[in-house]
Tab-separated table of C-alpha atoms in Angstrom:
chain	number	residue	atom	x	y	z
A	1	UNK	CA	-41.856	-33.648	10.413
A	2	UNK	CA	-43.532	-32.701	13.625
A	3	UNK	CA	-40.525	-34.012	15.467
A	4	UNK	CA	-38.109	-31.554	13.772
A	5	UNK	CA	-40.074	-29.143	15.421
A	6	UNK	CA	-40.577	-30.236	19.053
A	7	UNK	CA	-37.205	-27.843	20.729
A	8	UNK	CA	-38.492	-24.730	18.819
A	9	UNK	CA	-42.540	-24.975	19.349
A	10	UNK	CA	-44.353	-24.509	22.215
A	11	UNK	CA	-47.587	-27.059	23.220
A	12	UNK	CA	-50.516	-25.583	22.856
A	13	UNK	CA	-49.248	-22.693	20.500
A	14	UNK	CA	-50.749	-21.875	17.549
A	15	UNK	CA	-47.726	-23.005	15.693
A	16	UNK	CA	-48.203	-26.445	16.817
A	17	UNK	CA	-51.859	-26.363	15.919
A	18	UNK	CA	-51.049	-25.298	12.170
A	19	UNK	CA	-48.444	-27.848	12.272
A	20	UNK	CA	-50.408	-30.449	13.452
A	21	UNK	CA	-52.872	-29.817	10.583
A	22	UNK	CA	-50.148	-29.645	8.036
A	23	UNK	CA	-50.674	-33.011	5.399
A	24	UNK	CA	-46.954	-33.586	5.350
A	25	UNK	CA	-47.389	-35.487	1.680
A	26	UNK	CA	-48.788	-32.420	0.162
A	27	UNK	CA	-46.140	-29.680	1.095
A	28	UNK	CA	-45.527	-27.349	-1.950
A	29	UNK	CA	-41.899	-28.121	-3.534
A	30	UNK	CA	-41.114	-24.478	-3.778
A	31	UNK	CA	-41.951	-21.420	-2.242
A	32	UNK	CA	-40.937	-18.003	-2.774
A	33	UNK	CA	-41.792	-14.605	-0.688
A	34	UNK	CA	-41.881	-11.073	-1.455
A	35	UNK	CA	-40.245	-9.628	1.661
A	36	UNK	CA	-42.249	-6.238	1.162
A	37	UNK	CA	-43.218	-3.693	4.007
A	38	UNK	CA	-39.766	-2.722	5.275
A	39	UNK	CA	-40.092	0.475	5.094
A	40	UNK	CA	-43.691	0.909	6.373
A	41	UNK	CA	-42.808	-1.004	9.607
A	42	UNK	CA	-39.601	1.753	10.212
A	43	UNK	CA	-41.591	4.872	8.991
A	44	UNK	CA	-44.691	3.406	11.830
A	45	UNK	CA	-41.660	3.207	14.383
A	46	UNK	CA	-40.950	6.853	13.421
A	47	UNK	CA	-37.492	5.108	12.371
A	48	UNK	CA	-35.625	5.442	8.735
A	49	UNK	CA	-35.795	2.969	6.260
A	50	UNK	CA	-32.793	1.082	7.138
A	51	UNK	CA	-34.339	-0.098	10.336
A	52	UNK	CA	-36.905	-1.920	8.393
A	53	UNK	CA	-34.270	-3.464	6.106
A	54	UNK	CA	-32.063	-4.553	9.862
A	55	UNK	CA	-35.480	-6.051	11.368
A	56	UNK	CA	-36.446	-7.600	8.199
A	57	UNK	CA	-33.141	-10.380	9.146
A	58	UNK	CA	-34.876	-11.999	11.991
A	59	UNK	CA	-37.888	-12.783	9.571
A	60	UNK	CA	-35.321	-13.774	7.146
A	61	UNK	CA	-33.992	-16.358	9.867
A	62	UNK	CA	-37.388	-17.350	10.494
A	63	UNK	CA	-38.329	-18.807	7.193
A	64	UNK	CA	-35.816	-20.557	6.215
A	65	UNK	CA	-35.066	-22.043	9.763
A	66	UNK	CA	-39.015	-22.990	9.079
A	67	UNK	CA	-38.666	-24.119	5.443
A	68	UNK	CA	-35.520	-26.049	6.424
A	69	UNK	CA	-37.710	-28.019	9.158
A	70	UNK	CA	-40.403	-28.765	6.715
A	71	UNK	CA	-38.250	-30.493	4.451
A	72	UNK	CA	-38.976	-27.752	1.484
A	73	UNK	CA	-37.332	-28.639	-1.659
A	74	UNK	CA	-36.827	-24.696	-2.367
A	75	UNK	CA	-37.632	-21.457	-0.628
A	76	UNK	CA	-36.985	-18.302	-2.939
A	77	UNK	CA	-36.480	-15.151	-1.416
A	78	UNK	CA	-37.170	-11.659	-3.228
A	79	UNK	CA	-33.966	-9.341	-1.598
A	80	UNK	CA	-33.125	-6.781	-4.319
A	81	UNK	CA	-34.608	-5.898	-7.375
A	82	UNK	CA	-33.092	-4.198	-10.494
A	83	UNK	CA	-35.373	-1.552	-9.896
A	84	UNK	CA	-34.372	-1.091	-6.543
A	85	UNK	CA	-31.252	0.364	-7.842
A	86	UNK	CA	-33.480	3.925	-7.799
A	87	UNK	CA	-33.225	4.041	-4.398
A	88	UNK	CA	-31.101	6.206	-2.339
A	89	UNK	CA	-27.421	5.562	-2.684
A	90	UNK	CA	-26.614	4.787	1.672
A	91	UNK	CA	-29.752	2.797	1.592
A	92	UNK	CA	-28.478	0.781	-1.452
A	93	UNK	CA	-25.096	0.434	0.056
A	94	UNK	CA	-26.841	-0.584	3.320
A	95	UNK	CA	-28.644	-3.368	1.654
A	96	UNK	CA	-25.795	-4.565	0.312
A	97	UNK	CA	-23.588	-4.506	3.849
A	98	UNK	CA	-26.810	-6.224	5.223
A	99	UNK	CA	-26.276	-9.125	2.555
A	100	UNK	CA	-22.598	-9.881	3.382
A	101	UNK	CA	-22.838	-9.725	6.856
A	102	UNK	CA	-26.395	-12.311	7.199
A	103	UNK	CA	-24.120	-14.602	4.994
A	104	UNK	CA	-21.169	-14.843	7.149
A	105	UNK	CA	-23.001	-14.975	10.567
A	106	UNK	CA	-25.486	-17.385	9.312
A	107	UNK	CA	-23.500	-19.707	7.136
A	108	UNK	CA	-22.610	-21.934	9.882
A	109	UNK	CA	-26.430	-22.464	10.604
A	110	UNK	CA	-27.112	-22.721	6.648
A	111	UNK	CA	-24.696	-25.193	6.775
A	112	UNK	CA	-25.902	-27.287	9.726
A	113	UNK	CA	-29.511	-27.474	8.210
A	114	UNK	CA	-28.062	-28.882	5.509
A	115	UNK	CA	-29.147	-25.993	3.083
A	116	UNK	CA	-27.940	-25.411	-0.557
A	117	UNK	CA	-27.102	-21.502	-0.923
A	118	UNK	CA	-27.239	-19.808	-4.509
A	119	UNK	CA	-28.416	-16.419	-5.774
A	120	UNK	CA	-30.690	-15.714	-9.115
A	121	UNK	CA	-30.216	-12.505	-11.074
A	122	UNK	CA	-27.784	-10.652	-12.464
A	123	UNK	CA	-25.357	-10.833	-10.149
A	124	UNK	CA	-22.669	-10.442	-12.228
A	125	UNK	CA	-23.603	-6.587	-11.876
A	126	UNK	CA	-23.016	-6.789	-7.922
A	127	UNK	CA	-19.685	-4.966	-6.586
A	128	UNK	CA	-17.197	-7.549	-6.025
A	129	UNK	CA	-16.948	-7.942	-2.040
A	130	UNK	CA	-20.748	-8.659	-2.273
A	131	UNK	CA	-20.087	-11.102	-5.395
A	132	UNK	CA	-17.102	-12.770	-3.230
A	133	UNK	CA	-19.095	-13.490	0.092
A	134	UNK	CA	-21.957	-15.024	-2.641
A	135	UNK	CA	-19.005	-17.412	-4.106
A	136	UNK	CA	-17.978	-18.572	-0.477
A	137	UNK	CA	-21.647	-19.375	0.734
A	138	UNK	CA	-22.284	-21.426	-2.404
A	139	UNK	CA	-19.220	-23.530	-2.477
A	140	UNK	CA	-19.371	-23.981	0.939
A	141	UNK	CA	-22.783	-25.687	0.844
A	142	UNK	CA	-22.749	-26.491	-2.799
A	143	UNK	CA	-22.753	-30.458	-1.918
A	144	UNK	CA	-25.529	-30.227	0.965
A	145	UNK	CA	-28.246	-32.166	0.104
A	146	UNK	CA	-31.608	-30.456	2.436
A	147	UNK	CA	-33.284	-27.080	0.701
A	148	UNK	CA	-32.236	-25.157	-1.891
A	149	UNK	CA	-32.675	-21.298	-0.473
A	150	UNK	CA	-32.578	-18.871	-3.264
A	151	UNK	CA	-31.761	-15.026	-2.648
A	152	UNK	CA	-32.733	-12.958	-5.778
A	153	UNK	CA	-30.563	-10.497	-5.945
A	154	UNK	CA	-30.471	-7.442	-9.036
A	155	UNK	CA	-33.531	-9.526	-10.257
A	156	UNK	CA	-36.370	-9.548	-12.527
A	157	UNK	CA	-38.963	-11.352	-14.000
A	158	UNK	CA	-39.003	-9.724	-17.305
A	159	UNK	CA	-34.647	-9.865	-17.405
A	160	UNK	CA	-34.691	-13.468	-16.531
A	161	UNK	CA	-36.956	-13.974	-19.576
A	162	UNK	CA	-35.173	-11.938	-21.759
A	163	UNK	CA	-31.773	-13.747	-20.601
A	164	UNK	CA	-33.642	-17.469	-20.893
A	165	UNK	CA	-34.500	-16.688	-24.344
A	166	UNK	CA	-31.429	-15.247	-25.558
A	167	UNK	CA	-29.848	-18.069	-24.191
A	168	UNK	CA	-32.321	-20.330	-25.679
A	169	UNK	CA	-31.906	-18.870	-28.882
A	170	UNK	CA	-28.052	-19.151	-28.916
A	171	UNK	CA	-28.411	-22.432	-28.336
A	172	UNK	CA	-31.061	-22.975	-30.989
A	173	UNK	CA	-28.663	-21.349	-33.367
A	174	UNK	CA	-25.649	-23.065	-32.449
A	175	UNK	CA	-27.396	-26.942	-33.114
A	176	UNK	CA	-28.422	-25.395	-36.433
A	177	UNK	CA	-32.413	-25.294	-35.834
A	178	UNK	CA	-35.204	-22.534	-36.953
A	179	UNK	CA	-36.227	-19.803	-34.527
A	180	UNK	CA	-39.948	-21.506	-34.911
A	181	UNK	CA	-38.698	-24.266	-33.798
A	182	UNK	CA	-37.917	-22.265	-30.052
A	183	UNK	CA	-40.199	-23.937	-27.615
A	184	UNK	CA	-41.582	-23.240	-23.657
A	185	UNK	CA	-38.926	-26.057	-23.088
A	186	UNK	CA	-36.225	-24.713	-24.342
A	187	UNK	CA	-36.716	-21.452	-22.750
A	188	UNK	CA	-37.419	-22.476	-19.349
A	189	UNK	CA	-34.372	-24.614	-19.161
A	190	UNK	CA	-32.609	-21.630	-19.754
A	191	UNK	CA	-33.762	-19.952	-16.779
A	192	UNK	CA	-32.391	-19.145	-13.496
A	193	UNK	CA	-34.675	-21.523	-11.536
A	194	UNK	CA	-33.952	-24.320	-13.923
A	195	UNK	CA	-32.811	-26.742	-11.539
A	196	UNK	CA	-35.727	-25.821	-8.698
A	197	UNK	CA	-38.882	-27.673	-8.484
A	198	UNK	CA	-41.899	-25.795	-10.449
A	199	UNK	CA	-43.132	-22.897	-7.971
A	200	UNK	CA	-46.111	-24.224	-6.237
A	201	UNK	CA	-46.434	-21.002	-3.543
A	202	UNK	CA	-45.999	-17.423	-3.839
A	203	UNK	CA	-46.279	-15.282	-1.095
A	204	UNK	CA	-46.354	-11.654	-0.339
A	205	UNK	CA	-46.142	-9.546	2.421
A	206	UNK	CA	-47.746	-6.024	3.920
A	207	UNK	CA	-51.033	-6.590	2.121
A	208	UNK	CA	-50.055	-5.466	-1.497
A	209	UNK	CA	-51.583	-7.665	-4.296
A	210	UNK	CA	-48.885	-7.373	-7.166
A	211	UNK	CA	-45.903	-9.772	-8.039
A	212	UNK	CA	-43.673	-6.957	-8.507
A	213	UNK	CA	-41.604	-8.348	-11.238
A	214	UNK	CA	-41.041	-11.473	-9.407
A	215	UNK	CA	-40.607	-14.708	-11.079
A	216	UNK	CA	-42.999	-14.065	-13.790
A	217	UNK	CA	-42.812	-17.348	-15.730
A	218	UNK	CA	-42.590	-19.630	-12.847
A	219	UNK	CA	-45.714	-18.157	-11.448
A	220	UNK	CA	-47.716	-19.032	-14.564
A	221	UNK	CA	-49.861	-21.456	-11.899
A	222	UNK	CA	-48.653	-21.013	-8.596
A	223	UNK	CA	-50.901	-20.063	-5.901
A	224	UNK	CA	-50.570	-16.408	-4.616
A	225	UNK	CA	-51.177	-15.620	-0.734
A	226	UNK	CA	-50.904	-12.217	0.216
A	227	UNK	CA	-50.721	-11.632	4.052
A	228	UNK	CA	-51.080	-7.478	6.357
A	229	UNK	CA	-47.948	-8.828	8.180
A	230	UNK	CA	-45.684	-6.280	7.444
A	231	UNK	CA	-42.101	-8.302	6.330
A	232	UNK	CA	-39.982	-7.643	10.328
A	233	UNK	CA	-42.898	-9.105	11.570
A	234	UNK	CA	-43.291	-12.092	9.269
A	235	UNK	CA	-42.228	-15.849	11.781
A	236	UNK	CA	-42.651	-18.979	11.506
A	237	UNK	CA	-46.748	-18.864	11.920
A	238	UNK	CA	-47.336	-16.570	9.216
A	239	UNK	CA	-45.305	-19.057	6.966
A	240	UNK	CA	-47.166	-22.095	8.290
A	241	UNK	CA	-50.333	-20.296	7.805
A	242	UNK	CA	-49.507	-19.943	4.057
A	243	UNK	CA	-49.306	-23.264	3.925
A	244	UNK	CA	-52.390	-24.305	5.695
A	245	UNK	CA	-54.271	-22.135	3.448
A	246	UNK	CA	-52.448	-23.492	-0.130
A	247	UNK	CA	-52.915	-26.950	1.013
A	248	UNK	CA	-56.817	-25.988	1.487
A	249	UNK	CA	-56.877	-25.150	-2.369
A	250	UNK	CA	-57.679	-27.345	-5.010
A	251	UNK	CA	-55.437	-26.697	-7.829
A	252	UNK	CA	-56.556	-27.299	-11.352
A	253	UNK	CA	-53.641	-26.053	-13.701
A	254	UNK	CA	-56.114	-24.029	-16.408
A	255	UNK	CA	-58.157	-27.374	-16.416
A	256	UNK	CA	-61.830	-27.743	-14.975
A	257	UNK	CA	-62.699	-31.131	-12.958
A	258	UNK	CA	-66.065	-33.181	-14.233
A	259	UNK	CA	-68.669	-32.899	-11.942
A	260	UNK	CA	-71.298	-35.205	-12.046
A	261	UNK	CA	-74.877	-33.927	-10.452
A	262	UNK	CA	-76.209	-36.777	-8.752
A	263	UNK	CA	-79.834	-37.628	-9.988
């Protein structure tokens, strides 16, 4: 709680103000970010790309050190896309360099924060030293017990449902039942978040209002908030923010509350 904070905030910051208005029993079990704005920040800086992409690690760090210290049960990440695979070749390559070398300088302090590591996607597709440093983050911290951090990598929304269902339907098939008989149920315990709490928070940085192919069945009803800060610049009070403002919402799932007038 606050205490977790108390070597890492100043007094009188805004960060301890939005933490000291946090309700700790209403923290959202998973959130997920669109790190988006990269590019914008380097091409501002008169800098290429790829200096977005290297500035974009601190906010990185700065989220999940946050999440971590909130007691999250998940924090999702948006890294790669499989559309990103359009991109320029170095800056592809770079990404991917980027990748292996946050996971083996920060896998000590994963580690100490007790944090589970895993990827979504098709990472199968990866190249194999990328694959390999993936393999030795998630054993390592396969038994921790604190917050799960996802990193999608070679993700999307729509290829996660068409791999749930095909999964779901192989199953189907295999205990001898009728395709009409495939339900929401089956298919979403087929997906790559299967084992995360439902997604409560989205968020998305530099100011665009899409989901960009991002975790399109899991954000059937989670709240969206969309925030200027450009993705380098994103700390731990933008993330606190978000959840000020989410915990200011009152969720209704599709449904409509009764409201009585008073006579």
């Amino acid at each position: 709680m606050l205490a977790d904070f108390k070597d890492v905030v100043e007094k009188g910051s805004r960060d301890e103000r939005l933490l000291s208005s946090i309700a700790w029993d209403r923290l959202p079990r998973h959130v997920a970010i669109i790190m988006d704005g990269n590019g914008r920040w380097a091409a501002k800086r008169g800098q290429p790309r790829i200096a977005g992409h290297r500035a974009g690690v601190e906010a990185v760090r700065a989220s999940v050190d946050t999440g971590a210290r909130l007691g999250l049960g998940a924090l999702t990440l948006y890294a790669f896309s499989t559309e990103n695979w359009k991109r320029p070749r170095y800056e592809v390559d770079a990404l991917m360099r980027m990748l292996r070398k946050y996971l083996r300088l920060e896998l000590n302090e994963i580690e100490r924060q007790n944090i589970r590591f895993r990827t979504i996607g098709r990472t199968h597709e990866l190249a194999p030293n990328v694959r390999q440093e993936i393999a030795r983050a998630s054993e390592r911290t396969d038994k921790n017990t604190g917050m799960v951090l996802s990193v999608a990598l070679n993700y999307g929304g729509r290829a996660e449902i068409v791999d749930g269902a095909r999964a779901a339907m192989a199953k189907l098939i295999s205990e001898e039942r009728r395709p009409q008989d495939l339900s929401e149920e089956d298919i979403a315990r087929q997906l790559y978040t299967r084992d995360l709490p439902e997604l409560d928070l989205l968020v998305r940085t530099s100011g665009e209002l899409r989901i960009s192919n991002f975790l399109l069945w899991q954000s059937a009803y989670a709240e969206i908030y969309v925030t200027d800060t450009l993705w380098p610049d994103f700390r731990r009070v933008h993330l606190l923010e978000a959840i000020v403002d989410y915990q200011q919402r009152r969720r209704r799932f599709g449904g409509l509350k009764l409201v009585v007038n008073a006579k």
